[in-house]
CSV table of C-alpha atoms in Angstrom, one decimal:
chain,number,residue,atom,x,y,z
V,275,MET,CA,-14.1,-7.4,-18.1
V,276,ALA,CA,-11.6,-6.6,-20.8
V,277,ASP,CA,-9.4,-3.6,-20.0
V,278,GLN,CA,-10.6,-1.7,-23.1
V,279,GLU,CA,-14.1,-2.0,-21.8
V,280,ALA,CA,-13.3,-1.0,-18.2
V,281,PRO,CA,-15.3,2.0,-16.9
V,282,ILE,CA,-12.1,3.4,-15.4
V,283,ARG,CA,-8.6,3.0,-16.9
V,284,MET,CA,-5.7,4.5,-14.9
V,285,THR,CA,-2.2,3.6,-14.1
V,286,GLY,CA,-1.8,1.5,-11.1
V,287,LEU,CA,-5.4,0.6,-10.5
V,288,ARG,CA,-5.1,-3.1,-11.3
V,289,ALA,CA,-1.9,-3.4,-9.2
V,290,TYR,CA,-3.6,-1.7,-6.3
V,291,TRP,CA,-6.5,-4.2,-6.5
V,292,GLU,CA,-4.1,-7.1,-6.6
V,293,THR,CA,-2.1,-5.9,-3.6
V,294,ARG,CA,-4.9,-4.7,-1.4
V,295,SER,CA,-7.3,-7.6,-2.0
V,296,HIS,CA,-4.5,-9.8,-0.6
V,297,ARG,CA,-3.6,-11.5,-3.9
V,298,VAL,CA,0.0,-10.6,-3.3
V,299,PRO,CA,1.8,-10.1,0.1
V,300,PHE,CA,0.1,-7.3,1.9
V,301,ALA,CA,1.9,-4.0,2.1
V,302,PRO,CA,1.1,-2.2,5.4
V,303,CYS,CA,1.9,1.4,4.5
V,304,LEU,CA,0.0,3.7,2.1
V,305,ASP,CA,2.6,4.9,-0.4
V,306,ARG,CA,2.5,8.0,-2.6
V,307,SER,CA,1.0,6.3,-5.6
V,308,GLU,CA,-1.8,4.7,-3.6
V,309,ARG,CA,-2.7,7.9,-1.9
V,310,LEU,CA,-2.9,9.7,-5.2
V,311,LEU,CA,-4.9,6.9,-6.7
V,312,LEU,CA,-7.6,6.9,-4.0
V,313,ASP,CA,-7.9,10.6,-4.0
V,314,THR,CA,-8.3,10.7,-7.8
V,315,LEU,CA,-11.0,8.1,-7.5
V,316,GLY,CA,-12.8,10.0,-4.7
V,317,LEU,CA,-12.5,7.0,-2.3
V,318,GLY,CA,-11.7,6.9,1.4
V,319,LEU,CA,-8.9,4.6,2.6
V,320,GLU,CA,-11.0,2.8,5.2
V,321,GLN,CA,-14.0,2.1,3.0
V,322,THR,CA,-11.8,0.8,0.1
V,323,LEU,CA,-9.8,-1.5,2.3
V,324,ALA,CA,-12.9,-2.8,3.9
V,325,TYR,CA,-14.4,-3.6,0.5
V,326,LEU,CA,-11.3,-5.2,-0.8
V,327,GLY,CA,-11.1,-7.4,2.3
V,328,GLY,CA,-13.9,-9.4,0.7
V,329,GLN,CA,-11.6,-10.1,-2.2
V,330,PRO,CA,-13.8,-9.1,-5.1
V,331,ASP,CA,-12.7,-9.8,-8.6
V,332,TYR,CA,-11.4,-6.9,-10.7
V,333,GLU,CA,-14.6,-6.3,-12.6
V,334,THR,CA,-16.7,-6.2,-9.4
V,335,PHE,CA,-14.2,-3.8,-7.9
V,336,LEU,CA,-14.4,-1.4,-10.8
V,337,ASN,CA,-18.2,-1.4,-10.7
V,338,TRP,CA,-18.1,-0.7,-6.9
V,339,ILE,CA,-15.9,2.3,-7.5
V,340,VAL,CA,-18.3,3.7,-10.0
V,341,GLU,CA,-21.3,3.0,-7.8
V,342,THR,CA,-19.6,4.6,-4.8
V,343,ALA,CA,-17.8,7.6,-6.1
V,344,GLY,CA,-18.6,7.8,-9.8
V,345,ILE,CA,-16.1,8.0,-12.7
V,346,PRO,CA,-13.2,10.5,-12.1
V,347,ASP,CA,-13.5,13.8,-13.9
V,348,PRO,CA,-11.2,13.7,-17.0
V,349,PRO,CA,-9.1,16.7,-15.8
V,350,VAL,CA,-8.5,15.0,-12.4
V,351,LEU,CA,-7.6,11.8,-14.1
V,352,ALA,CA,-5.2,13.7,-16.5
V,353,ARG,CA,-3.6,15.4,-13.5
V,354,TYR,CA,-3.1,12.0,-11.8
V,355,GLU,CA,-1.4,10.5,-14.9
V,356,ALA,CA,0.8,13.6,-15.4
V,357,THR,CA,1.8,13.6,-11.7
V,358,LEU,CA,2.8,10.0,-11.8
V,359,ALA,CA,4.7,10.5,-15.1
V,360,GLY,CA,6.4,13.7,-14.0
V,361,ALA,CA,4.9,15.4,-17.0
V,362,PRO,CA,3.5,18.9,-17.2
V,363,LEU,CA,0.2,19.3,-15.5
V,364,PRO,CA,-2.9,20.0,-17.7
V,365,GLY,CA,-3.6,23.6,-18.4
V,366,ALA,CA,-6.8,23.7,-16.3
V,367,VAL,CA,-4.8,22.5,-13.3
V,368,GLN,CA,-2.1,25.0,-13.9
V,369,ASP,CA,-4.7,27.7,-14.0
V,370,GLN,CA,-6.1,26.6,-10.6
V,371,ILE,CA,-2.7,26.5,-9.0
V,372,ALA,CA,-2.0,30.0,-10.4
V,373,ALA,CA,-5.3,31.3,-9.0
V,374,ILE,CA,-4.4,30.0,-5.5
V,375,ASP,CA,-0.9,31.6,-5.9
V,376,ALA,CA,-2.5,34.9,-6.7
V,377,MET,CA,-4.8,35.0,-3.7
V,378,PRO,CA,-3.9,37.2,-0.8
V,379,PRO,CA,-2.7,35.2,2.3
V,380,VAL,CA,-5.3,33.8,4.6
V,381,LEU,CA,-2.8,33.2,7.4
V,382,ASP,CA,-1.2,36.4,8.7
V,383,THR,CA,2.2,36.9,10.2
V,384,ALA,CA,1.0,36.1,13.7
V,385,ASP,CA,-0.5,32.8,12.3
V,386,ILE,CA,2.7,31.9,10.6
V,387,ALA,CA,4.7,32.7,13.8
V,388,GLN,CA,2.4,30.4,15.8
V,389,TRP,CA,2.8,27.7,13.2
V,390,GLU,CA,6.6,27.9,13.3
V,391,ARG,CA,6.6,28.0,17.2
V,392,ASP,CA,3.8,25.6,18.1
V,393,GLY,CA,3.3,23.5,14.9
V,394,PHE,CA,-0.4,24.3,14.6
V,395,VAL,CA,-2.7,27.1,13.4
V,396,ILE,CA,-6.4,27.9,13.2
V,397,LEU,CA,-7.9,29.1,9.9
V,398,ARG,CA,-11.1,31.0,11.1
V,399,ASN,CA,-14.2,30.8,9.0
V,400,ALA,CA,-12.8,28.3,6.6
V,401,ILE,CA,-16.2,27.7,5.1
V,402,THR,CA,-19.5,29.6,5.3
V,403,PRO,CA,-22.1,29.1,8.0
V,404,GLY,CA,-24.5,27.6,5.4
V,405,GLU,CA,-21.9,25.0,4.4
V,406,VAL,CA,-21.2,24.2,8.0
V,407,ALA,CA,-24.9,23.7,8.6
V,408,ALA,CA,-25.3,21.3,5.6
V,409,ALA,CA,-22.3,19.2,6.6
V,410,ALA,CA,-23.4,19.1,10.3
V,411,ALA,CA,-26.9,18.0,9.2
V,412,LEU,CA,-25.4,15.2,7.2
V,413,ILE,CA,-23.5,13.9,10.2
V,414,TRP,CA,-26.6,14.0,12.4
V,415,GLU,CA,-28.5,12.1,9.8
V,416,ALA,CA,-25.7,9.5,9.2
V,417,ASN,CA,-25.7,8.8,12.9
V,418,GLY,CA,-29.5,8.5,13.1
V,419,ALA,CA,-29.3,11.2,15.8
V,420,LEU,CA,-31.2,14.4,16.6
V,421,PRO,CA,-29.7,17.4,18.3
V,422,ASP,CA,-32.5,17.7,20.9
V,423,ALA,CA,-32.7,13.9,21.7
V,424,PRO,CA,-29.6,12.9,23.7
V,425,GLU,CA,-30.6,9.3,23.8
V,426,SER,CA,-30.2,9.2,20.0
V,427,TRP,CA,-26.6,10.1,20.2
V,428,TYR,CA,-25.5,6.6,21.3
V,429,GLY,CA,-27.1,4.4,18.7
V,430,ALA,CA,-25.7,1.4,16.8
V,431,ALA,CA,-24.2,3.7,14.1
V,432,ARG,CA,-21.4,4.5,16.6
V,433,ASN,CA,-19.6,1.2,16.2
V,434,GLN,CA,-16.2,2.7,15.5
V,435,GLY,CA,-16.0,5.2,18.3
V,436,MET,CA,-16.3,8.7,17.2
V,437,MET,CA,-15.3,8.0,13.6
V,438,VAL,CA,-18.1,8.0,11.0
V,439,GLN,CA,-17.2,6.1,7.7
V,440,LEU,CA,-18.8,8.7,5.5
V,441,PHE,CA,-16.8,9.9,2.5
V,442,GLN,CA,-19.0,10.8,-0.5
V,443,HIS,CA,-21.7,13.4,-0.2
V,444,PRO,CA,-22.2,16.9,-1.8
V,445,ALA,CA,-22.3,18.4,1.7
V,446,LEU,CA,-18.7,17.4,2.3
V,447,GLU,CA,-17.4,18.9,-1.0
V,448,PRO,CA,-17.4,22.7,0.0
V,449,ALA,CA,-14.5,22.2,2.4
V,450,ARG,CA,-12.6,20.0,-0.1
V,451,ARG,CA,-13.0,22.7,-2.8
V,452,SER,CA,-12.5,25.8,-0.6
V,453,ALA,CA,-10.0,28.2,-2.0
V,454,ARG,CA,-9.4,29.6,1.5
V,455,ILE,CA,-8.5,26.2,2.8
V,456,HIS,CA,-6.3,25.5,-0.3
V,457,LYS,CA,-4.5,28.8,0.3
V,458,ALA,CA,-3.8,28.1,3.9
V,459,TYR,CA,-2.2,24.8,3.1
V,460,ALA,CA,-0.3,26.4,0.2
V,461,GLN,CA,1.2,28.9,2.7
V,462,LEU,CA,2.3,26.1,5.0
V,463,TRP,CA,3.6,23.8,2.2
V,464,GLY,CA,5.2,26.5,0.2
V,465,SER,CA,3.3,25.3,-2.9
V,466,SER,CA,-0.2,25.5,-4.3
V,467,ASP,CA,0.2,22.2,-6.2
V,468,LEU,CA,-1.7,20.2,-3.6
V,469,TRP,CA,-4.1,17.3,-3.4
V,470,MET,CA,-7.1,16.9,-1.1
V,471,ILE,CA,-7.4,13.6,0.8
V,472,ILE,CA,-10.9,12.0,0.7
V,473,ASP,CA,-11.4,11.6,4.4
V,474,ARG,CA,-14.2,10.8,6.8
V,475,VAL,CA,-16.1,12.7,9.5
V,476,SER,CA,-16.5,12.4,13.3
V,477,PHE,CA,-19.3,12.5,15.9
V,478,ASN,CA,-18.0,12.7,19.5
V,479,PRO,CA,-20.9,12.8,22.0
V,480,PRO,CA,-20.5,13.4,25.7
V,481,GLU,CA,-19.1,10.4,27.6
V,482,ARG,CA,-21.4,8.1,29.5
V,483,PRO,CA,-20.5,5.1,31.7
V,484,SER,CA,-22.0,2.9,29.1
V,485,HIS,CA,-20.3,4.8,26.3
V,486,PRO,CA,-16.8,5.8,27.4
V,487,PHE,CA,-14.4,7.7,25.1
V,488,ARG,CA,-12.7,5.1,22.9
V,489,ALA,CA,-10.6,7.1,20.4
V,490,PRO,CA,-6.9,7.0,20.9
V,491,ARG,CA,-5.6,10.0,22.9
V,492,LEU,CA,-2.3,11.4,21.9
V,493,HIS,CA,-0.8,9.5,18.9
V,494,TRP,CA,0.9,10.0,15.6
V,495,ASP,CA,-0.5,9.1,12.2
V,496,VAL,CA,3.0,8.7,10.7
V,497,SER,CA,5.9,6.4,11.2
V,498,LEU,CA,8.5,7.7,13.6
V,499,VAL,CA,11.3,6.3,11.6
V,500,ARG,CA,13.5,9.3,10.8
V,501,PRO,CA,13.7,11.4,8.8
V,502,ILE,CA,10.0,12.1,9.2
V,503,PRO,CA,8.8,13.9,6.1
V,504,PHE,CA,6.9,17.2,6.5
V,505,ALA,CA,3.1,17.0,6.2
V,506,ALA,CA,0.1,18.8,7.8
V,507,LEU,CA,-3.3,17.5,8.8
V,508,GLY,CA,-6.5,19.3,9.4
V,509,VAL,CA,-9.8,19.0,11.3
V,510,LEU,CA,-12.7,21.3,10.5
V,511,TYR,CA,-15.1,21.9,13.4
V,512,LEU,CA,-18.8,21.7,12.4
V,513,SER,CA,-20.0,22.6,15.9
V,514,ASP,CA,-18.9,25.3,18.3
V,515,THR,CA,-16.4,23.4,20.4
V,516,ALA,CA,-15.5,24.3,23.9
V,517,GLU,CA,-12.3,23.0,25.6
V,518,ASP,CA,-14.2,20.3,27.5
V,519,GLN,CA,-16.3,19.3,24.5
V,520,GLY,CA,-14.0,16.7,23.0
V,521,ALA,CA,-11.8,19.4,21.6
V,522,PHE,CA,-8.8,18.5,19.5
V,523,GLU,CA,-5.6,18.3,21.6
V,524,LEU,CA,-1.9,18.2,20.9
V,525,VAL,CA,1.5,18.9,22.4
V,526,PRO,CA,2.5,22.3,21.0
V,527,GLY,CA,6.1,22.7,19.7
V,528,PHE,CA,6.9,19.0,20.1
V,529,HIS,CA,8.4,18.9,16.6
V,530,HIS,CA,11.3,21.0,17.8
V,531,ARG,CA,12.4,18.4,20.3
V,532,LEU,CA,11.1,15.2,18.7
V,533,ASP,CA,14.5,14.0,17.6
V,534,ALA,CA,16.1,14.5,21.0
V,535,TRP,CA,13.1,12.8,22.7
V,536,LEU,CA,13.4,9.8,20.4
V,537,ASP,CA,17.1,9.6,21.0
V,538,GLY,CA,16.5,9.5,24.8
V,539,LEU,CA,14.0,6.6,24.8
V,540,ALA,CA,16.7,3.9,24.9
V,541,GLY,CA,14.7,1.5,22.8
V,542,ALA,CA,11.4,2.1,24.5
V,543,ASP,CA,8.2,2.2,22.4
V,544,PRO,CA,7.6,5.9,21.7
V,545,ARG,CA,3.9,5.3,21.2
V,546,ALA,CA,3.6,3.9,24.8
V,547,VAL,CA,4.9,7.0,26.4
V,548,ASP,CA,2.2,9.1,28.1
V,549,LEU,CA,2.5,12.8,27.0
V,550,SER,CA,-0.9,13.8,28.1
V,551,ALA,CA,0.4,16.1,30.9
V,552,GLU,CA,1.9,18.3,28.2
V,553,ALA,CA,-1.2,18.4,25.9
V,554,VAL,CA,-3.3,21.5,25.3
V,555,ARG,CA,-6.8,21.5,23.9
V,556,VAL,CA,-7.9,23.7,21.1
V,557,PRO,CA,-11.4,25.2,21.3
V,558,ALA,CA,-12.8,26.9,18.2
V,559,ASN,CA,-16.0,27.8,16.5
V,560,ALA,CA,-18.0,25.9,13.8
V,561,GLY,CA,-16.3,26.5,10.5
V,562,ASP,CA,-12.8,26.9,11.9
V,563,LEU,CA,-10.1,24.6,10.6
V,564,ILE,CA,-7.2,23.5,12.8
V,565,ILE,CA,-4.1,22.5,10.9
V,566,TRP,CA,-1.2,20.8,12.6
V,567,ARG,CA,2.1,19.2,11.7
V,568,HIS,CA,1.8,15.4,11.6
V,569,ASP,CA,4.9,15.0,13.7
V,570,LEU,CA,3.1,16.4,16.7
V,571,PRO,CA,1.4,14.0,19.1
V,572,HIS,CA,-2.3,14.8,18.9
V,573,GLY,CA,-5.8,13.4,19.2
V,574,ALA,CA,-9.4,14.1,20.2
V,575,SER,CA,-10.2,14.4,23.9
V,576,PRO,CA,-13.1,13.0,26.0
V,577,ASN,CA,-16.3,15.0,25.7
V,578,ARG,CA,-17.4,16.1,29.1
V,579,ALA,CA,-19.8,18.9,28.0
V,580,ALA,CA,-23.5,18.7,27.2
V,581,ALA,CA,-23.4,18.5,23.4
V,582,PRO,CA,-21.5,16.4,20.7
V,583,ARG,CA,-18.5,17.7,18.8
V,584,LEU,CA,-19.0,17.3,15.0
V,585,ALA,CA,-16.0,17.5,12.6
V,586,GLN,CA,-14.8,16.8,9.1
V,587,TYR,CA,-11.2,15.9,8.4
V,588,VAL,CA,-9.8,18.1,5.7
V,589,THR,CA,-6.2,17.6,4.7
V,590,MET,CA,-4.1,18.6,1.7
V,591,TYR,CA,-0.7,17.3,0.7
V,592,ALA,CA,2.0,17.8,-1.9
V,593,PRO,CA,2.2,15.1,-4.6
V,594,GLY,CA,5.8,14.4,-3.7
V,595,LEU,CA,4.9,13.4,-0.2
V,596,THR,CA,6.9,10.3,0.8
V,597,HIS,CA,6.3,7.7,3.5
V,598,GLN,CA,8.7,5.5,5.5
V,599,ALA,CA,8.2,1.9,4.6
V,600,GLU,CA,9.1,0.8,8.1
V,601,TRP,CA,6.6,1.6,10.9
V,602,LEU,CA,7.8,2.7,14.3
């Protein structure tokens, strides 16, 4: 397919295909330009890497993008190109940013104090009950499961632990387009010029001997090479979640002592240290969004209740977010 006939034309797309389909030496870390590219295209990281692992040619890859996520909206594509070039953002994007700036805070002084002390905060009622119900119904359907049929909770669809590789569906869009969520992240980042990650969902049913909890417990999703850049991550509960129901857990306030802790390891692998005795679990209601600093050790916990925990990962980031090339 000639470039002028391509269904999508954007800076960096061909280079991304060449790199991630293993036609040049594989780069292990997702850098800023790749993150922006995937989120502009409306693609999830895992689904894209899985597809490129088959080494499709460029034309086939472009057609897959369109079939999977459609063609990016022109304003989104224009924002991407302007961001990469360091040029002024399109007027529509500036208007959106200004509207978020003008909103009253959704996190109050107590929330901000908790964020500064503990490194996490809960945005209550981040989306509406109807939006929660639609997203939850989608996850049940994607898993081939029924709320009143526990045997259906452990089917073949659960081949990646609690993670469900579902990225594109209208029921997932309300959270990604929520002004309340955008405002919460803007308060924490100190900027409303933020991008939404196209992320997946999760389905964490009660443990059984035949289906033990397999997700990593406390971990970091960022390199621990310092300096660790600031970023925040989010998980949106789509079911009322009790403390023993696979609730999200973390070590509150660990960011305040992370540097000293790393200095004291004397070369030991920080990811092999068990910090579970310090972790707290965060129960919350369906529709509540937990946001945490990515330099906190965190993870899901085993579900020892009677019902699954359903969730959607909802994270916004500043376009200038950087990543350490070295992984520790």
